[in-house]
């Protein structure tokens, strides 16, 4: 059974930092791109970043470029999102998701972790 | 960037059919994917490549795509289908995963 479990969400002050983690199981982690997607309160889904199987390519939505860093540890079946210089608008539930690169969709997701940025 | 527009809400009685639209320029030329979101649960892919269902998704969920509109159809609606539904396409010109605005399906 494919499982993705996020952790690390918290209440953090504006300008602060946070590191999210996602541990996966039930599939070959090294065979898949991985993504982070977020949903702000009362808003829709927004793709945040993704990373290639070996970590050699990374892409970000414009609003987080230079502030967020996606990474992975294939030995630990883990995906990470380092979030710096947090803003109020980064408040959201953050989901870890597996990229189905062939079909260009996200075929498995975690339950998400809540990040709240407060002054 | 590519824009996908969905109706904010759809209401349907149990046993009836719910149709959720996703409008985008020439969307019929793209693959469209649909996700179901329920509070506290992992989002679930219910239709991919416009018309295909992942393993385990009931046949009650079906998709179509033509012209400027893609549609997710839920037949024989059940109370458990109450959720938010999002369409998504791949866009090579901007952010790779572009989501629609989302539709809340309410079962009366």
Short mmCIF file of C-alpha atoms in Angstrom, two decimals:
data_model
loop_
_atom_site.label_atom_id
_atom_site.label_comp_id
_atom_site.label_asym_id
_atom_site.label_seq_id
_atom_site.Cartn_x
_atom_site.Cartn_y
_atom_site.Cartn_z
CA UNK A 1 0.00 0.00 0.00
CA UNK A 2 1.33 3.38 -1.03
CA UNK A 3 1.64 5.76 1.93
CA UNK A 4 2.91 9.31 2.25
CA UNK A 5 3.08 10.85 5.71
CA UNK A 6 3.90 14.51 6.20
CA UNK A 7 5.16 16.10 9.39
CA UNK A 8 6.78 19.28 10.62
CA UNK A 9 3.91 21.72 10.30
CA UNK A 10 3.63 24.29 13.08
CA UNK A 11 2.73 27.80 14.10
CA UNK A 12 5.66 30.03 13.14
CA UNK A 13 6.31 33.74 13.22
CA UNK A 14 6.42 35.85 10.10
CA UNK A 15 9.96 35.77 8.75
CA UNK A 16 10.68 32.47 10.44
CA UNK A 17 11.69 29.09 9.07
CA UNK A 18 10.25 25.60 9.05
CA UNK A 19 11.22 22.26 7.56
CA UNK A 20 8.54 19.88 6.39
CA UNK A 21 9.18 16.16 5.95
CA UNK A 22 7.36 13.44 4.05
CA UNK A 23 8.17 9.77 4.57
CA UNK A 24 6.92 7.41 1.89
CA UNK A 25 6.42 3.66 1.69
CA UNK A 26 4.82 1.09 -0.57
CA UNK A 27 6.59 2.08 -3.78
CA UNK A 28 10.08 2.59 -5.20
CA UNK A 29 10.85 6.15 -4.12
CA UNK A 30 13.82 6.45 -6.45
CA UNK A 31 11.60 5.91 -9.51
CA UNK A 32 9.40 8.95 -9.02
CA UNK A 33 9.47 12.70 -9.12
CA UNK A 34 7.85 14.13 -6.00
CA UNK A 35 5.89 17.34 -5.36
CA UNK A 36 4.66 19.61 -2.63
CA UNK A 37 1.19 21.13 -3.06
CA UNK A 38 -0.53 23.54 -0.68
CA UNK A 39 -4.02 24.76 0.09
CA UNK A 40 -4.47 28.06 1.87
CA UNK A 41 -7.58 28.59 4.02
CA UNK A 42 -10.63 28.97 1.81
CA UNK A 43 -8.53 28.70 -1.33
CA UNK A 44 -7.79 26.11 -3.97
CA UNK A 45 -4.85 23.81 -4.54
CA UNK A 46 -1.52 25.34 -5.54
CA UNK A 47 1.50 23.35 -6.71
CA UNK A 48 4.60 24.55 -4.83
CA UNK A 49 7.63 22.58 -5.99
CA UNK A 50 8.83 19.29 -7.38
CA UNK A 51 12.05 17.34 -7.61
CA UNK A 52 13.44 14.73 -9.95
CA UNK A 53 14.14 11.16 -8.89
CA UNK A 54 17.82 11.78 -8.22
CA UNK A 55 17.39 15.35 -6.97
CA UNK A 56 19.20 16.83 -9.96
CA UNK A 57 16.26 18.98 -11.10
CA UNK A 58 14.01 21.14 -8.96
CA UNK A 59 11.21 23.50 -9.91
CA UNK A 60 9.25 26.06 -7.90
CA UNK A 61 6.21 28.28 -8.17
CA UNK A 62 7.33 31.89 -8.53
CA UNK A 63 5.97 32.98 -5.16
CA UNK A 64 8.38 30.72 -3.23
CA UNK A 65 11.50 30.94 -5.39
CA UNK A 66 14.49 31.95 -3.31
CA UNK A 67 12.67 31.20 -0.04
CA UNK A 68 11.75 27.49 -0.23
CA UNK A 69 14.04 24.56 -1.05
CA UNK A 70 12.83 21.10 -1.96
CA UNK A 71 15.14 18.14 -1.34
CA UNK A 72 15.04 14.40 -0.89
CA UNK A 73 16.97 11.63 0.83
CA UNK A 74 16.50 8.49 -1.22
CA UNK A 75 18.18 6.33 1.40
CA UNK A 76 15.51 7.39 3.89
CA UNK A 77 12.56 7.43 1.44
CA UNK A 78 12.02 11.01 2.49
CA UNK A 79 11.06 14.29 0.87
CA UNK A 80 11.65 17.68 2.46
CA UNK A 81 10.61 21.29 2.08
CA UNK A 82 12.78 23.91 3.76
CA UNK A 83 10.73 27.07 4.15
CA UNK A 84 12.51 30.34 4.98
CA UNK A 85 11.36 33.96 5.24
CA UNK A 86 7.81 32.80 5.80
CA UNK A 87 4.97 35.16 4.96
CA UNK A 88 1.34 35.32 6.04
CA UNK A 89 0.33 34.02 2.61
CA UNK A 90 2.32 30.83 3.16
CA UNK A 91 -0.28 29.73 5.71
CA UNK A 92 -1.74 26.54 4.30
CA UNK A 93 -2.01 22.79 4.52
CA UNK A 94 1.01 21.36 2.74
CA UNK A 95 0.64 18.05 0.93
CA UNK A 96 3.33 15.72 -0.28
CA UNK A 97 2.40 13.99 -3.56
CA UNK A 98 3.87 11.48 -5.96
CA UNK A 99 4.28 12.64 -9.56
CA UNK A 100 2.98 10.35 -12.27
CA UNK A 101 5.28 11.80 -14.87
CA UNK A 102 3.89 9.71 -17.71
CA UNK A 103 0.31 10.86 -17.16
CA UNK A 104 1.28 14.33 -15.87
CA UNK A 105 -0.77 14.07 -12.71
CA UNK A 106 -0.27 13.49 -8.98
CA UNK A 107 -1.38 9.95 -8.29
CA UNK A 108 -0.86 9.57 -4.54
CA UNK A 109 -0.99 12.17 -1.79
CA UNK A 110 -0.47 12.41 1.94
CA UNK A 111 -2.97 13.83 4.42
CA UNK A 112 -1.07 17.07 4.75
CA UNK A 113 0.53 19.10 7.52
CA UNK A 114 -0.67 22.53 8.70
CA UNK A 115 1.64 25.54 8.51
CA UNK A 116 0.42 28.73 10.13
CA UNK A 117 2.40 31.96 9.85
CA UNK A 118 1.53 34.55 12.43
CA UNK A 119 2.86 37.93 13.44
CA UNK B 1 -0.58 31.11 -17.46
CA UNK B 2 -3.32 28.65 -18.26
CA UNK B 3 -6.59 29.21 -16.38
CA UNK B 4 -9.14 26.56 -15.41
CA UNK B 5 -12.58 27.68 -14.24
CA UNK B 6 -14.97 25.54 -12.22
CA UNK B 7 -18.38 26.35 -10.71
CA UNK B 8 -18.03 27.03 -6.97
CA UNK B 9 -20.72 24.56 -6.01
CA UNK B 10 -22.96 21.80 -7.28
CA UNK B 11 -25.87 20.34 -5.34
CA UNK B 12 -27.36 16.96 -6.09
CA UNK B 13 -29.82 14.56 -4.49
CA UNK B 14 -28.74 11.03 -3.59
CA UNK B 15 -29.09 8.68 -6.53
CA UNK B 16 -28.96 11.48 -9.06
CA UNK B 17 -26.10 12.54 -11.35
CA UNK B 18 -23.62 15.32 -10.58
CA UNK B 19 -21.73 17.01 -13.40
CA UNK B 20 -18.74 19.19 -12.58
CA UNK B 21 -17.32 21.28 -15.37
CA UNK B 22 -13.80 22.58 -15.90
CA UNK B 23 -13.44 25.28 -18.53
CA UNK B 24 -10.21 26.21 -20.25
CA UNK B 25 -9.08 27.38 -23.67
CA UNK B 26 -8.91 24.35 -25.99
CA UNK B 27 -8.86 22.08 -22.95
CA UNK B 28 -10.07 19.26 -25.22
CA UNK B 29 -6.50 19.05 -26.56
CA UNK B 30 -5.10 18.41 -23.09
CA UNK B 31 -5.22 15.58 -20.58
CA UNK B 32 -7.37 16.50 -17.61
CA UNK B 33 -7.17 14.96 -14.18
CA UNK B 34 -9.66 15.15 -11.30
CA UNK B 35 -9.08 15.01 -7.56
CA UNK B 36 -11.46 14.53 -4.64
CA UNK B 37 -10.68 16.36 -1.40
CA UNK B 38 -12.36 15.54 1.89
CA UNK B 39 -11.47 17.26 5.19
CA UNK B 40 -8.69 15.50 7.05
CA UNK B 41 -8.08 12.98 4.28
CA UNK B 42 -5.47 12.61 1.60
CA UNK B 43 -6.60 14.01 -1.75
CA UNK B 44 -7.64 11.24 -4.11
CA UNK B 45 -7.12 11.01 -7.86
CA UNK B 46 -10.47 9.87 -9.26
CA UNK B 47 -9.99 10.38 -13.02
CA UNK B 48 -6.78 10.77 -15.02
CA UNK B 49 -6.06 11.39 -18.68
CA UNK B 50 -9.57 12.85 -19.03
CA UNK B 51 -11.44 9.55 -19.02
CA UNK B 52 -9.50 6.86 -17.14
CA UNK B 53 -10.08 5.69 -13.57
CA UNK B 54 -7.32 4.59 -11.21
CA UNK B 55 -7.70 1.15 -9.62
CA UNK B 56 -10.31 1.13 -6.89
CA UNK B 57 -12.27 4.13 -8.11
CA UNK B 58 -15.94 3.21 -8.70
CA UNK B 59 -17.32 3.23 -12.23
CA UNK B 60 -19.76 5.87 -11.02
CA UNK B 61 -16.95 8.36 -11.60
CA UNK B 62 -16.38 9.16 -15.26
CA UNK B 63 -14.78 11.92 -17.27
CA UNK B 64 -15.14 13.54 -20.66
CA UNK B 65 -13.27 16.31 -22.44
CA UNK B 66 -14.01 18.24 -25.61
CA UNK B 67 -13.65 21.73 -26.96
CA UNK B 68 -13.28 24.19 -24.10
CA UNK B 69 -14.86 22.08 -21.35
CA UNK B 70 -13.93 18.96 -19.41
CA UNK B 71 -16.53 17.28 -17.22
CA UNK B 72 -16.43 14.96 -14.24
CA UNK B 73 -19.65 12.99 -13.92
CA UNK B 74 -20.65 11.23 -10.74
CA UNK B 75 -23.54 8.85 -11.33
CA UNK B 76 -25.77 7.47 -8.61
CA UNK B 77 -24.44 10.01 -6.14
CA UNK B 78 -23.96 8.84 -2.55
CA UNK B 79 -23.59 10.82 0.65
CA UNK B 80 -19.93 9.81 0.73
CA UNK B 81 -19.30 11.67 -2.54
CA UNK B 82 -19.74 15.00 -0.76
CA UNK B 83 -16.36 16.68 -1.19
CA UNK B 84 -14.41 19.32 -3.08
CA UNK B 85 -13.35 18.37 -6.59
CA UNK B 86 -10.48 19.91 -8.54
CA UNK B 87 -9.49 19.55 -12.16
CA UNK B 88 -5.84 19.76 -13.20
CA UNK B 89 -3.81 19.94 -16.37
CA UNK B 90 -0.11 19.96 -17.17
CA UNK B 91 1.19 23.24 -18.58
CA UNK B 92 4.68 23.26 -20.06
CA UNK B 93 4.66 27.06 -20.35
CA UNK B 94 4.26 27.88 -16.65
CA UNK B 95 3.87 25.94 -13.41
CA UNK B 96 3.67 22.28 -14.38
CA UNK B 97 0.55 21.43 -12.39
CA UNK B 98 -2.31 23.87 -12.93
CA UNK B 99 -5.43 23.35 -10.83
CA UNK B 100 -8.95 24.57 -11.33
CA UNK B 101 -10.69 26.75 -8.78
CA UNK B 102 -12.48 23.79 -7.21
CA UNK B 103 -16.13 22.75 -6.89
CA UNK B 104 -17.89 21.84 -3.68
CA UNK B 105 -20.33 19.00 -4.25
CA UNK B 106 -23.15 18.91 -1.73
CA UNK B 107 -25.44 15.92 -1.43
CA UNK B 108 -28.90 17.07 -0.44
#
